[in-house]
Coordinates of C-alpha atoms and ligand atoms in Angstrom, one line a residue:
M1 CA 29.9 66.4 158.3
S2 CA 31.9 65.3 161.6
L3 CA 29.8 63.4 164.2
Q4 CA 28.2 65.5 167.1
F5 CA 27.4 63.9 170.1
G6 CA 25.0 65.1 172.8
P7 CA 22.3 68.0 172.6
D8 CA 22.9 71.3 171.3
Y9 CA 23.0 73.5 175.2
V10 CA 25.3 70.6 176.1
R11 CA 27.6 71.3 173.5
A12 CA 27.8 75.0 174.0
I13 CA 29.1 75.0 177.5
A14 CA 32.3 76.6 177.8
P15 CA 34.3 75.1 180.4
Y16 CA 34.9 75.9 184.3
Q17 CA 37.9 77.9 184.3
G18 CA 39.7 77.6 188.2
G19 CA 42.4 78.5 189.9
K20 CA 45.1 77.7 188.2
P21 CA 47.0 74.8 190.5
I22 CA 50.4 75.5 192.1
S23 CA 52.3 73.0 190.3
E24 CA 51.1 73.7 186.8
V25 CA 52.2 77.7 187.1
A26 CA 55.6 76.0 188.6
R27 CA 56.0 74.1 185.6
E28 CA 55.2 76.8 182.9
F29 CA 56.8 79.6 184.6
G30 CA 60.2 77.7 186.0
L31 CA 59.2 78.5 189.0
D32 CA 60.1 77.0 192.7
E33 CA 56.7 75.5 193.8
S34 CA 57.4 76.5 197.3
R35 CA 57.7 80.3 196.7
I36 CA 54.5 80.3 194.8
V37 CA 52.0 82.5 196.7
K38 CA 48.0 81.3 195.3
L39 CA 45.6 83.4 196.4
A40 CA 43.2 82.3 193.4
S41 CA 40.1 80.0 195.2
N42 CA 39.3 81.9 198.0
E43 CA 40.8 78.5 200.5
N44 CA 41.0 78.7 203.7
P45 CA 44.9 79.8 204.3
L46 CA 45.2 78.1 207.5
G47 CA 45.0 75.6 205.5
M48 CA 42.5 72.3 206.9
P49 CA 42.0 72.1 210.6
E50 CA 43.8 69.4 212.7
S51 CA 40.8 68.3 214.2
A52 CA 39.7 67.3 210.6
K53 CA 42.9 66.0 209.8
Q54 CA 43.1 63.5 213.1
A55 CA 39.3 62.5 212.1
M56 CA 40.4 61.3 208.6
I57 CA 44.1 59.7 209.7
A58 CA 41.2 57.7 212.4
A59 CA 38.4 57.0 209.0
M60 CA 41.3 55.4 206.7
A61 CA 40.9 51.7 208.2
E62 CA 37.4 51.6 207.0
T63 CA 38.3 53.1 203.9
G64 CA 38.0 49.8 201.8
R65 CA 34.1 49.9 202.4
Y66 CA 31.4 52.1 201.5
P67 CA 31.1 55.0 202.9
D68 CA 27.7 56.0 204.8
A69 CA 25.3 57.0 202.0
N70 CA 23.3 58.3 204.3
G71 CA 26.0 60.0 206.3
F72 CA 24.5 59.7 209.7
E73 CA 26.7 61.4 211.8
L74 CA 27.8 64.3 209.5
K75 CA 24.0 65.2 209.1
Q76 CA 24.4 64.2 213.6
A77 CA 26.1 67.1 213.2
I78 CA 24.5 69.7 211.0
T79 CA 21.4 68.6 212.8
E80 CA 22.8 69.5 215.9
K81 CA 24.3 72.6 214.6
Y82 CA 21.3 73.8 212.7
G83 CA 18.3 72.4 214.9
V84 CA 16.9 71.4 211.6
P85 CA 15.7 67.1 210.9
Q86 CA 17.5 64.7 209.1
E87 CA 14.8 64.8 206.7
W88 CA 15.9 68.4 206.0
I89 CA 19.8 67.4 204.5
T90 CA 21.1 66.5 201.5
L91 CA 24.8 66.2 201.5
G92 CA 26.9 67.3 198.3
N93 CA 30.6 66.0 196.6
G94 CA 31.1 70.0 197.3
S95 CA 28.3 72.4 197.6
N96 CA 28.9 72.8 193.1
D97 CA 26.6 69.2 193.7
I98 CA 24.0 70.3 195.8
L99 CA 23.7 73.7 192.9
E100 CA 23.4 70.9 190.2
L101 CA 21.1 68.5 192.5
A102 CA 19.1 71.1 191.9
A103 CA 19.1 72.1 188.7
H104 CA 19.0 68.6 187.5
A105 CA 15.8 67.9 190.0
F106 CA 13.5 70.9 189.3
V107 CA 14.7 72.2 185.6
Q108 CA 13.4 71.1 182.6
P109 CA 14.7 71.7 178.5
G110 CA 13.3 74.7 178.1
H111 CA 12.5 75.9 181.7
E112 CA 13.8 79.5 183.1
V113 CA 16.5 80.3 185.5
V114 CA 17.4 83.1 187.2
Y115 CA 20.5 84.9 188.2
A116 CA 22.9 87.5 188.5
Q117 CA 25.6 89.0 186.5
Y118 CA 28.8 88.3 187.7
S119 CA 27.7 85.6 189.9
F120 CA 29.3 82.6 190.7
A121 CA 30.3 81.2 187.4
V122 CA 28.5 77.0 187.8
Y123 CA 25.0 78.3 188.4
A124 CA 25.1 78.8 184.5
L125 CA 26.6 75.4 184.0
A126 CA 24.4 74.3 186.3
T127 CA 21.3 75.8 183.9
Q128 CA 23.3 74.6 180.6
A129 CA 23.5 71.3 181.6
V130 CA 20.0 70.9 181.4
G131 CA 19.1 73.3 178.9
G132 CA 17.7 75.6 180.9
K133 CA 17.5 78.9 179.4
A134 CA 19.3 81.2 181.7
V135 CA 17.8 84.6 182.9
V136 CA 20.8 86.8 183.4
V137 CA 20.0 89.9 185.9
P138 CA 22.1 92.9 185.7
A139 CA 23.6 93.9 188.5
K140 CA 23.3 97.1 190.9
D141 CA 26.6 97.8 192.4
Y142 CA 28.1 94.9 191.5
G143 CA 25.5 93.1 193.2
H144 CA 22.1 91.3 193.4
D145 CA 19.6 93.7 191.8
L146 CA 16.3 91.9 193.7
A147 CA 13.8 93.8 192.5
A148 CA 14.9 92.8 189.2
M149 CA 15.1 89.3 190.0
R150 CA 11.7 89.2 191.4
A151 CA 10.4 91.6 187.8
A152 CA 12.7 88.6 185.6
I153 CA 10.7 86.0 187.0
T154 CA 8.0 84.5 184.5
P155 CA 5.8 81.3 184.6
D156 CA 8.4 79.2 182.9
T157 CA 11.0 80.2 186.1
R158 CA 11.7 77.1 187.9
L159 CA 15.0 78.4 190.1
V160 CA 16.4 81.3 190.9
F161 CA 20.0 81.3 192.2
L162 CA 21.1 83.5 194.8
A163 CA 24.8 84.0 196.7
N164 CA 24.4 86.0 199.7
P165 CA 28.1 86.9 200.0
N166 CA 28.2 86.9 196.3
N167 CA 31.4 85.5 194.0
P168 CA 32.9 87.1 192.9
T169 CA 32.3 90.4 193.8
G170 CA 32.0 89.8 197.6
T171 CA 28.7 92.0 198.0
F172 CA 26.3 91.1 201.3
L173 CA 22.3 91.5 200.8
P174 CA 20.4 92.2 204.1
A175 CA 18.5 89.8 205.9
A176 CA 15.6 91.6 205.3
D177 CA 16.0 92.3 201.8
I178 CA 15.8 88.2 201.0
D179 CA 12.9 88.1 203.5
A180 CA 10.8 90.3 201.3
F181 CA 12.5 88.7 198.4
L182 CA 11.1 85.4 199.4
K183 CA 7.7 86.1 200.2
S184 CA 7.3 88.0 196.9
V185 CA 8.4 85.0 195.0
P186 CA 5.6 82.4 193.6
Q187 CA 5.1 79.0 195.1
H188 CA 6.4 77.3 191.8
V189 CA 10.3 78.9 191.5
V190 CA 12.9 77.2 194.2
V191 CA 14.9 79.6 195.2
V192 CA 18.7 78.3 195.9
L193 CA 20.7 80.9 198.7
D194 CA 24.4 80.0 198.3
E195 CA 25.5 80.8 201.1
A196 CA 29.4 79.8 200.8
Y197 CA 31.0 82.0 203.0
N198 CA 28.4 82.6 205.5
E199 CA 31.0 81.9 208.5
Y200 CA 32.6 85.0 207.2
L201 CA 30.2 87.4 207.7
A202 CA 31.0 89.5 211.4
A203 CA 27.8 90.0 213.7
E204 CA 26.3 92.0 212.9
Q205 CA 25.9 90.9 209.4
Q206 CA 24.7 87.9 211.2
Y207 CA 21.2 85.8 210.2
D208 CA 19.0 83.2 210.7
S209 CA 17.9 81.3 207.1
I210 CA 17.1 78.2 208.6
Q211 CA 14.2 80.3 210.1
W212 CA 13.5 81.3 206.9
V213 CA 13.9 77.6 205.8
R214 CA 11.1 76.3 208.4
Q215 CA 8.8 79.8 206.6
Y216 CA 9.6 79.0 202.7
P217 CA 9.1 74.9 201.8
N218 CA 10.7 76.7 198.1
L219 CA 13.6 77.3 199.5
L220 CA 17.2 75.5 199.5
V221 CA 19.8 76.8 201.4
S222 CA 23.5 75.8 200.4
R223 CA 26.7 75.3 202.0
T224 CA 29.8 74.3 202.0
M225 CA 33.0 73.2 203.6
S226 CA 35.4 73.8 201.1
K227 CA 35.9 77.9 202.9
A228 CA 35.8 78.7 206.4
Y229 CA 36.2 75.0 207.6
G230 CA 39.4 74.7 205.2
L231 CA 38.0 71.7 203.6
A232 CA 38.1 72.5 200.0
G233 CA 40.5 69.3 198.6
L234 CA 37.8 66.7 199.8
R235 CA 34.3 68.1 198.5
V236 CA 32.1 68.6 201.2
G237 CA 29.1 70.8 201.2
F238 CA 24.8 70.3 202.6
G239 CA 21.6 71.4 201.6
I240 CA 18.8 72.5 203.5
A241 CA 15.2 72.4 202.8
Q242 CA 12.1 71.0 203.7
P243 CA 11.2 67.5 203.1
G244 CA 9.4 68.2 199.1
I245 CA 12.8 69.3 197.6
T246 CA 14.9 67.7 199.8
D247 CA 13.1 64.4 199.3
L248 CA 13.9 65.1 195.4
L249 CA 17.4 65.5 195.7
N250 CA 18.4 62.6 197.5
R251 CA 16.7 59.9 195.0
I252 CA 18.8 62.1 192.0
R253 CA 22.4 62.5 194.3
Q254 CA 24.7 59.2 193.3
P255 CA 24.0 57.2 196.5
F256 CA 28.2 57.5 197.4
N257 CA 28.1 61.3 196.6
V258 CA 30.0 62.2 200.1
N259 CA 33.5 60.0 200.7
S260 CA 34.4 58.3 204.2
L261 CA 36.8 60.8 204.5
A262 CA 35.4 63.8 203.6
Q263 CA 32.7 63.1 206.2
A264 CA 34.8 62.1 208.8
A265 CA 36.3 65.8 208.7
A266 CA 33.5 67.4 207.7
V267 CA 32.0 65.8 210.9
A268 CA 35.0 67.0 213.2
A269 CA 35.5 70.6 211.4
L270 CA 31.6 71.5 212.3
N271 CA 32.3 70.8 215.9
D272 CA 35.7 72.8 215.5
K273 CA 34.0 76.0 217.1
E274 CA 38.0 77.7 217.2
F275 CA 38.8 77.2 214.3
L276 CA 36.1 78.9 212.3
S277 CA 37.3 81.9 214.7
R278 CA 40.7 81.9 214.3
S279 CA 39.8 81.5 210.1
A280 CA 37.2 84.8 210.8
K281 CA 39.9 86.3 212.4
L282 CA 42.6 86.3 210.1
N283 CA 40.5 86.6 207.3
A284 CA 39.0 90.1 208.8
D285 CA 42.4 91.4 209.8
G286 CA 44.0 90.5 206.1
Y287 CA 40.8 92.3 204.6
Q288 CA 42.1 95.4 206.6
Q289 CA 45.6 94.8 205.5
L290 CA 45.1 94.6 201.2
T291 CA 42.2 97.7 201.2
R292 CA 44.0 99.9 203.2
A293 CA 47.4 98.7 200.7
F294 CA 44.2 99.1 197.9
E295 CA 43.6 102.4 198.7
A296 CA 47.1 103.5 199.4
M297 CA 47.9 102.4 195.9
G298 CA 44.8 104.5 194.6
L299 CA 42.9 101.4 193.4
E300 CA 39.2 100.6 193.2
Y301 CA 38.2 97.9 195.3
V302 CA 34.3 96.3 196.0
P303 CA 33.5 96.3 199.5
S304 CA 33.7 92.2 200.3
F305 CA 32.7 90.4 202.7
G306 CA 33.7 87.4 201.8
N307 CA 38.1 85.9 201.9
F308 CA 38.5 87.7 199.2
V309 CA 38.5 91.4 197.1
L310 CA 37.9 92.1 193.7
V311 CA 40.0 95.1 192.7
K312 CA 40.4 97.0 189.5
V313 CA 43.7 96.9 188.2
G314 CA 43.3 99.3 185.2
N315 CA 41.1 101.3 182.9
E316 CA 41.4 99.1 179.7
D317 CA 39.5 96.1 178.8
G318 CA 42.5 93.9 179.0
A319 CA 43.9 95.3 182.2
G320 CA 42.9 92.3 184.1
A321 CA 44.4 89.4 182.4
R322 CA 47.8 91.4 181.9
I323 CA 48.9 92.2 185.1
N324 CA 47.3 88.7 185.6
L325 CA 50.4 86.9 184.0
A326 CA 52.8 89.5 185.4
L327 CA 51.9 88.2 188.3
L328 CA 52.3 84.6 187.6
K329 CA 55.5 85.3 186.6
R330 CA 55.9 86.5 189.6
G331 CA 54.9 83.8 191.6
I332 CA 51.4 85.0 192.1
I333 CA 48.4 83.1 191.3
V334 CA 45.5 85.3 191.3
R335 CA 42.0 85.3 189.4
P336 CA 41.5 86.7 186.2
V337 CA 37.2 87.1 185.3
G338 CA 37.2 88.6 182.7
N339 CA 35.0 85.3 181.6
Y340 CA 32.7 86.9 184.7
G341 CA 32.2 90.2 182.5
L342 CA 35.0 92.2 184.8
P343 CA 37.9 92.3 182.1
Q344 CA 39.6 94.9 184.6
W345 CA 39.3 93.4 187.5
L346 CA 41.0 90.8 189.6
R347 CA 39.7 88.7 191.8
V348 CA 42.4 88.1 195.3
S349 CA 41.3 85.7 197.8
I350 CA 42.2 86.8 201.5
G351 CA 45.7 84.5 202.5
L352 CA 48.1 84.5 205.5
P353 CA 49.6 88.3 206.7
E354 CA 53.3 87.0 204.7
E355 CA 50.9 85.8 201.7
N356 CA 49.0 89.1 201.1
E357 CA 52.7 90.7 201.3
A358 CA 53.9 89.1 198.4
F359 CA 50.8 89.2 196.3
L360 CA 50.9 93.4 197.2
A361 CA 54.9 94.0 196.6
A362 CA 53.9 92.3 193.2
L363 CA 51.2 94.1 192.3
R364 CA 53.1 97.5 193.5
Q365 CA 56.1 96.7 191.1
V366 CA 54.4 95.6 188.0
M367 CA 51.6 97.9 188.1
A368 CA 54.6 100.5 188.7
E369 CA 55.7 99.3 184.9
A370 CA 52.9 99.3 183.7
Ligands
PLP401 C1 33.0 77.9 196.5 C2 31.7 78.6 196.1 C3 30.8 77.5 196.2 C4 31.4 75.8 196.4 O1 32.0 75.4 196.4 P1 32.1 73.3 196.6 O2 33.7 73.7 197.0 O3 31.6 72.9 195.7 O4 31.2 73.5 197.9 C5 29.7 77.7 196.0 N1 29.1 78.6 195.9 C6 30.1 80.1 195.8 C7 29.2 81.2 195.4 C8 31.4 79.8 195.4 O5 32.1 80.7 195.6

């Protein structure tokens, strides 16, 4: 018998499947990198803000030194923006780090973690990594069924993950529903409200989750710099919660989990209102461009509040993988979501107008061939 390392629950983990890198698709399909369009990872098609780039260049001179372990300036920028004390902030190597820290801090083997079907893959990974028992609550109209999620909470539950808007489906929970849910959750359960796409919400959907952090000691709000702020490659996110939660996360995080270039860029990006509003506008226009075309093609899609759209490309279970492969051959990278239990669908990130058009043109071709 061969030697097996680690606990069963670690060996059972299926690795995260990310969007394919441009260089890999170029190699695999013999394509020219410059002609490949990547709409697979919900990145900002504008790239990083110029303000962040300048801040990184200035910070480069000091990269021989360790970063500020407390991230003072970045926390200061967050403090100013959200009106919370520094003691309520945890910085993360991407918000993925925050999600994992929450699982490590609050979940032991055998404890239950509640999250929705078709929600972010990292919830399952973070749960499994600590031996937690995943309680996956069936989705309602591709989104979270909060009543069913509440009903799934038991004395063994330690953590609940909510994503608003949700990835990969793009669904949105109105503020009143989340508030009612938070009120109903027992105090021993920590709720992570993952707001990775918050900056894309239109004015009429915006809500104040920080007010809930003041109200609920068991709430952790998670934010990322990877999406609307355009810093996915730098890996910065943050959590906001009262000290009862934040203290613990800060004890178990790596002391230098956010590097100095990332900290400098994040400060600049957080203060760059112009970039953020330009990104949101580009996204709203791109959403119209994509969804109008889907309607014209007779394709079903899930109305999205993020920077991506889930679209149904066929009725057979292989449809997503089949269309994805045909698109890859044409240099278009989107995200098949069979691993999410959505094998008939593709998730496409909203890109620049010409990228969206290249995707739509390729999609029309491959759908016509099918
Ligand atoms: C992209 C994403 C994140 C995390 O991204 P990071 O780059 O790790 O900050 C978190 N939650 C959801 C729902 C996401 O889609």
